[in-house]
Coordinates of C-alpha atoms in Angstrom, one line a residue:
M1226 CA -4.9 8.0 18.8
K1227 CA -5.2 9.1 22.5
T1228 CA -8.1 6.8 23.3
K1229 CA -7.2 3.2 23.7
R1230 CA -9.9 0.7 22.7
H1231 CA -10.2 -2.9 23.8
F1232 CA -11.6 -5.5 21.5
R1233 CA -12.5 -9.2 22.0
T1234 CA -10.4 -10.3 19.0
I1235 CA -7.8 -8.7 16.7
V1236 CA -6.5 -10.5 13.6
L1237 CA -3.4 -9.4 11.8
S1238 CA -1.7 -11.1 8.9
D1239 CA 1.0 -10.7 6.3
I1240 CA 3.2 -8.2 8.1
H1241 CA 6.3 -9.8 6.4
L1242 CA 8.8 -8.8 9.1
G1243 CA 12.3 -8.9 7.8
T1244 CA 11.5 -7.2 4.4
A1245 CA 11.9 -3.7 3.3
G1246 CA 8.3 -3.4 2.4
S1247 CA 7.0 -4.4 5.9
K1248 CA 5.2 -1.6 7.7
A1249 CA 6.5 -2.9 11.1
R1250 CA 6.3 0.4 12.9
E1251 CA 2.7 1.0 11.8
A1252 CA 1.7 -2.5 13.0
T1253 CA 3.4 -1.9 16.3
E1254 CA 1.7 1.5 16.7
F1255 CA -1.6 -0.1 15.9
L1256 CA -1.1 -2.7 18.8
K1257 CA -0.1 0.1 21.1
N1258 CA -3.4 1.8 20.6
Y1259 CA -5.8 -1.2 20.4
S1260 CA -5.7 -4.0 22.9
C1261 CA -7.6 -7.2 22.9
Q1262 CA -8.6 -10.4 24.7
K1263 CA -7.3 -12.5 21.8
L1264 CA -4.7 -11.7 19.2
I1265 CA -4.5 -13.9 16.1
L1266 CA -1.3 -13.5 14.0
N1267 CA -2.6 -15.2 10.9
G1268 CA 0.5 -16.2 8.9
D1269 CA 3.4 -14.5 7.1
I1270 CA 4.2 -12.4 10.2
I1271 CA 7.9 -13.2 9.7
D1272 CA 9.1 -13.5 6.1
G1273 CA 11.5 -16.4 6.2
W1274 CA 11.8 -16.5 2.4
Q1275 CA 13.4 -13.1 2.1
L1276 CA 15.4 -13.4 5.3
K1277 CA 17.2 -16.4 3.8
Q1278 CA 18.0 -14.4 0.7
Y1279 CA 18.3 -10.6 1.0
G1280 CA 16.1 -9.5 3.8
A1281 CA 17.3 -7.9 7.0
W1282 CA 16.0 -8.0 10.6
K1283 CA 15.8 -4.6 12.2
K1284 CA 15.0 -3.2 15.6
K1285 CA 11.5 -2.2 14.5
H1286 CA 10.8 -5.8 13.7
T1287 CA 11.9 -6.9 17.2
A1288 CA 9.8 -4.0 18.6
F1289 CA 6.6 -5.6 17.1
F1290 CA 7.1 -8.8 19.2
R1291 CA 8.0 -6.7 22.3
T1292 CA 4.6 -5.0 21.9
V1293 CA 2.9 -8.4 21.6
M1294 CA 4.5 -9.6 24.8
K1295 CA 3.4 -6.4 26.6
L1296 CA -0.2 -7.2 25.5
I1297 CA 0.2 -10.6 27.2
I1298 CA 1.6 -9.1 30.4
R1299 CA -0.7 -6.1 30.7
H1300 CA -4.0 -7.4 29.3
D1301 CA -3.6 -11.1 29.7
T1302 CA -4.0 -11.3 25.9
K1303 CA -4.1 -14.8 24.4
V1304 CA -1.9 -14.9 21.3
V1305 CA -2.4 -17.5 18.6
Y1306 CA 0.3 -17.5 15.9
L1307 CA -0.7 -19.4 12.7
R1308 CA 1.9 -20.5 10.2
G1309 CA 1.8 -19.0 6.7
N1310 CA 3.7 -19.9 3.6
H1311 CA 6.5 -17.3 4.2
D1312 CA 7.0 -18.4 7.8
D1313 CA 6.9 -22.1 6.9
F1314 CA 10.1 -22.6 9.0
L1315 CA 7.6 -22.9 11.9
D1316 CA 6.7 -26.4 10.6
Q1317 CA 9.8 -27.6 12.5
I1318 CA 8.3 -26.7 15.9
M1319 CA 4.5 -26.9 15.5
P1320 CA 2.4 -27.3 17.5
L1321 CA 4.0 -25.3 20.2
K1322 CA 2.6 -23.7 23.4
V1323 CA 4.6 -21.3 25.5
G1324 CA 2.9 -20.7 28.8
K1325 CA -0.9 -20.3 28.9
N1326 CA -1.1 -17.3 26.5
F1327 CA 1.1 -18.1 23.4
S1328 CA 0.8 -20.9 20.9
I1329 CA 1.9 -21.6 17.4
R1330 CA -0.4 -23.7 15.2
R1331 CA -1.4 -24.4 11.6
D1332 CA -5.1 -23.5 12.0
Y1333 CA -7.6 -22.5 14.6
V1334 CA -11.4 -22.6 15.3
L1335 CA -12.6 -19.4 16.9
Q1336 CA -16.0 -19.1 18.7
S1337 CA -17.5 -15.8 17.8
G1338 CA -20.9 -15.3 19.5
T1339 CA -23.0 -18.2 18.1
R1340 CA -20.7 -18.7 15.1
K1341 CA -17.7 -20.9 14.7
L1342 CA -15.1 -19.4 12.4
Y1343 CA -12.3 -21.4 10.9
V1344 CA -9.0 -19.4 10.9
T1345 CA -6.2 -20.3 8.5
H1346 CA -3.6 -18.3 6.6
G1347 CA -5.1 -19.4 3.2
D1348 CA -2.0 -20.7 1.3
V1349 CA -3.4 -24.3 1.6
F1350 CA -5.5 -23.7 -1.5
D1351 CA -2.7 -21.9 -3.4
S1352 CA -1.5 -24.7 -5.7
I1353 CA 1.5 -22.6 -6.9
T1354 CA 2.7 -22.2 -3.3
S1355 CA 2.1 -25.7 -2.2
Q1356 CA 3.2 -27.6 -5.4
M1357 CA 5.5 -25.3 -7.3
K1358 CA 7.5 -23.5 -4.6
W1359 CA 10.2 -22.2 -7.0
L1360 CA 7.5 -20.4 -9.0
A1361 CA 6.1 -18.9 -5.8
Y1362 CA 9.6 -17.6 -5.0
L1363 CA 9.8 -16.1 -8.5
G1364 CA 6.4 -14.4 -7.9
D1365 CA 7.7 -13.1 -4.6
L1366 CA 10.7 -11.5 -6.3
G1367 CA 8.4 -9.8 -8.8
Y1368 CA 6.2 -8.4 -6.0
T1369 CA 9.3 -7.2 -4.2
F1370 CA 10.5 -5.4 -7.3
L1371 CA 7.0 -3.9 -7.8
L1372 CA 7.1 -2.6 -4.2
W1373 CA 10.6 -1.1 -4.8
C1374 CA 9.2 0.7 -8.0
N1375 CA 6.2 1.8 -6.0
K1376 CA 8.4 3.4 -3.3
L1377 CA 10.4 5.4 -5.9
Y1378 CA 7.2 6.4 -7.7
N1379 CA 5.6 7.6 -4.5
Q1380 CA 8.7 9.6 -3.5
Y1381 CA 8.2 11.4 -6.7
R1382 CA 4.5 11.9 -6.1
A1383 CA 5.2 13.2 -2.6
W1384 CA 7.6 15.7 -4.1
R1385 CA 4.9 16.8 -6.5
G1386 CA 2.4 17.0 -3.6
L1387 CA 0.3 14.1 -4.9
P1388 CA -1.3 11.4 -2.7
Y1389 CA -0.1 7.8 -2.2
Y1390 CA -0.7 5.5 -5.1
S1391 CA -0.4 1.7 -4.9
L1392 CA 0.9 0.1 -8.1
S1393 CA 0.3 -3.5 -6.9
Q1394 CA -3.3 -2.8 -5.9
Q1395 CA -4.0 -1.3 -9.2
V1396 CA -2.5 -4.3 -10.9
K1397 CA -4.8 -6.6 -8.9
R1398 CA -7.8 -4.5 -9.8
H1399 CA -7.2 -4.3 -13.5
I1400 CA -5.7 -7.7 -14.5
K1401 CA -8.5 -10.1 -15.2
Q1402 CA -6.5 -13.1 -14.0
A1403 CA -5.8 -11.5 -10.7
V1404 CA -9.5 -10.6 -10.2
S1405 CA -10.4 -14.2 -11.1
Y1406 CA -7.8 -15.6 -8.7
I1407 CA -9.1 -13.6 -5.8
S1408 CA -12.7 -14.6 -6.5
D1409 CA -11.7 -18.3 -6.8
F1410 CA -9.7 -18.1 -3.6
E1411 CA -12.6 -16.6 -1.6
V1412 CA -15.0 -19.3 -2.9
K1413 CA -12.6 -22.1 -2.1
L1414 CA -12.0 -20.9 1.4
T1415 CA -15.7 -20.6 2.2
E1416 CA -16.1 -24.2 0.9
L1417 CA -13.4 -25.2 3.3
A1418 CA -15.2 -23.5 6.2
R1419 CA -18.4 -25.3 5.3
A1420 CA -16.6 -28.7 5.1
R1421 CA -15.1 -28.0 8.6
G1422 CA -18.6 -27.4 10.0
C1423 CA -18.0 -23.7 10.5
D1424 CA -20.1 -20.6 9.8
G1425 CA -17.2 -18.6 8.4
I1426 CA -13.6 -18.3 7.5
I1427 CA -10.8 -15.8 8.5
C1428 CA -7.7 -15.8 6.3
G1429 CA -5.0 -13.6 4.8
H1430 CA -2.4 -14.6 2.2
I1431 CA -3.7 -12.6 -0.8
H1432 CA -3.2 -9.1 0.7
H1433 CA -6.8 -8.2 -0.1
P1434 CA -8.9 -7.1 2.9
A1435 CA -12.6 -8.0 2.7
I1436 CA -15.7 -9.1 4.5
R1437 CA -18.3 -10.9 2.4
D1438 CA -21.1 -13.4 2.6
Y1439 CA -21.0 -16.4 0.3
D1440 CA -24.2 -18.4 0.4
G1441 CA -24.5 -18.0 4.2
I1442 CA -20.8 -18.5 4.9
L1443 CA -18.9 -15.4 6.2
Y1444 CA -15.6 -14.7 4.4
M1445 CA -13.2 -12.4 6.1
N1446 CA -9.7 -11.4 5.0
S1447 CA -7.5 -9.3 7.3
G1448 CA -5.4 -7.8 4.4
D1449 CA -1.7 -7.0 5.0
W1450 CA 0.8 -4.6 6.6
V1451 CA 2.7 -4.0 3.4
E1452 CA 0.2 -1.7 1.6
S1453 CA -3.4 -2.1 2.9
L1454 CA -2.4 -1.7 6.6
S1455 CA -5.6 -3.3 7.8
A1456 CA -6.8 -5.6 10.5
L1457 CA -10.0 -7.5 11.4
V1458 CA -11.5 -6.7 14.8
E1459 CA -14.3 -8.2 16.8
D1460 CA -16.2 -6.3 19.5
Y1461 CA -17.9 -7.8 22.5
D1462 CA -21.2 -8.1 20.7
G1463 CA -19.7 -10.4 18.1
H1464 CA -19.6 -7.7 15.3
W1465 CA -16.6 -7.9 13.0
S1466 CA -15.1 -4.8 11.3
L1467 CA -12.1 -3.9 9.1
L1468 CA -9.8 -1.3 10.6
Y1469 CA -7.3 0.7 8.5
Y1470 CA -4.3 2.5 9.8
T1471 CA -3.6 5.9 8.3
A1472 CA -0.5 8.0 9.0
D1473 CA 1.8 10.5 7.3
L1474 CA 5.1 8.9 6.7
E1475 CA 8.5 10.5 6.2
A1476 CA 11.9 8.9 5.7
D1477 CA 14.7 9.8 8.1
D1478 CA 18.4 9.6 7.4
D1479 CA 18.5 5.9 8.2
D1480 CA 15.7 5.1 5.8
E1481 CA 13.5 4.3 8.8
R1482 CA 10.0 5.7 9.1
I1483 CA 8.7 8.5 11.4
I1484 CA 5.0 8.3 12.2
T1485 CA 3.1 11.5 12.4
K1486 CA 0.1 10.4 14.4
K1487 CA -3.4 10.6 13.1
P1488 CA -6.6 9.0 14.3
L1489 CA -7.0 5.4 13.1
T1490 CA -10.0 4.7 10.9
A1491 CA -13.1 4.1 13.0
P1492 CA -14.4 0.5 12.8
V1493 CA -17.8 -0.1 11.2
P1494 CA -19.7 -3.3 12.2
V1495 CA -20.4 -5.7 9.4
A1496 CA -22.9 -8.5 9.8
A1497 CA -23.0 -11.6 7.6
G1498 CA -24.8 -10.9 4.4
Q1499 CA -24.0 -7.2 4.3
A1500 CA -22.1 -6.0 1.3
P1501 CA -18.9 -4.6 2.6
D1502 CA -17.1 -3.3 -0.5
S1503 CA -17.8 0.3 0.5
L1504 CA -15.6 -0.3 3.6
I1505 CA -12.5 -1.1 1.5
Q1506 CA -10.7 2.2 1.0
P1507 CA -7.3 2.8 -0.5
N1508 CA -4.6 4.1 1.8
S1509 CA -4.1 7.8 1.8

């Protein structure tokens, strides 16, 4: 992680700052080692749902935004913060522009080479989130409990010398309804991009990083910073890639995280129409 690389665009989503499951330090470390011309924070950056109930704001969460501000100052980075369902409190102030480099919006159209990409968090097509919010809160509680179980289980695996294992990702892979939901979500979002006259869509929301082609429409999901620890990046030739953060984590006495630095996964360019599933690797 000694070499700093500059991209045209970096997209992060679903960091869920304010929750115990948020990998805030890893997201901050990522931004310290990769700079960009444009940074898109694509929803659920702050988890207002859990902060209202049982979440807690820590120094490492503030540190993330300090790093974002440093990108603006040092690299003249333009930051676009898009509202997600967990940070829906932003509805009260949208649209908002602070200076020439920071704005808060609901959605965004990004020019990427010759392509126009529609950028949205993705919850607009989640009928449970938009129409039955109490059920979405219940699902959020279940996911939080699963992450808590996952933490205990991986502490045991670490004691046994075994690698990290994601319970929630395994649930998504093996439950038929979850697989069907992800597929339907991707198709609906590409239909939205086509309806907006765009060549592709960039989203988050479902915590499932991907780059795919759907009948000529490019679908890209930046994943999350709870388990996948992934981001979408665009180089200056207009190529998009998924980048994964890998690090050895150890808990200190304050239940914070100490990062043992390792190289970040190298980006691999993906063009529209290329099957990208081989790029999606589980965290190690």
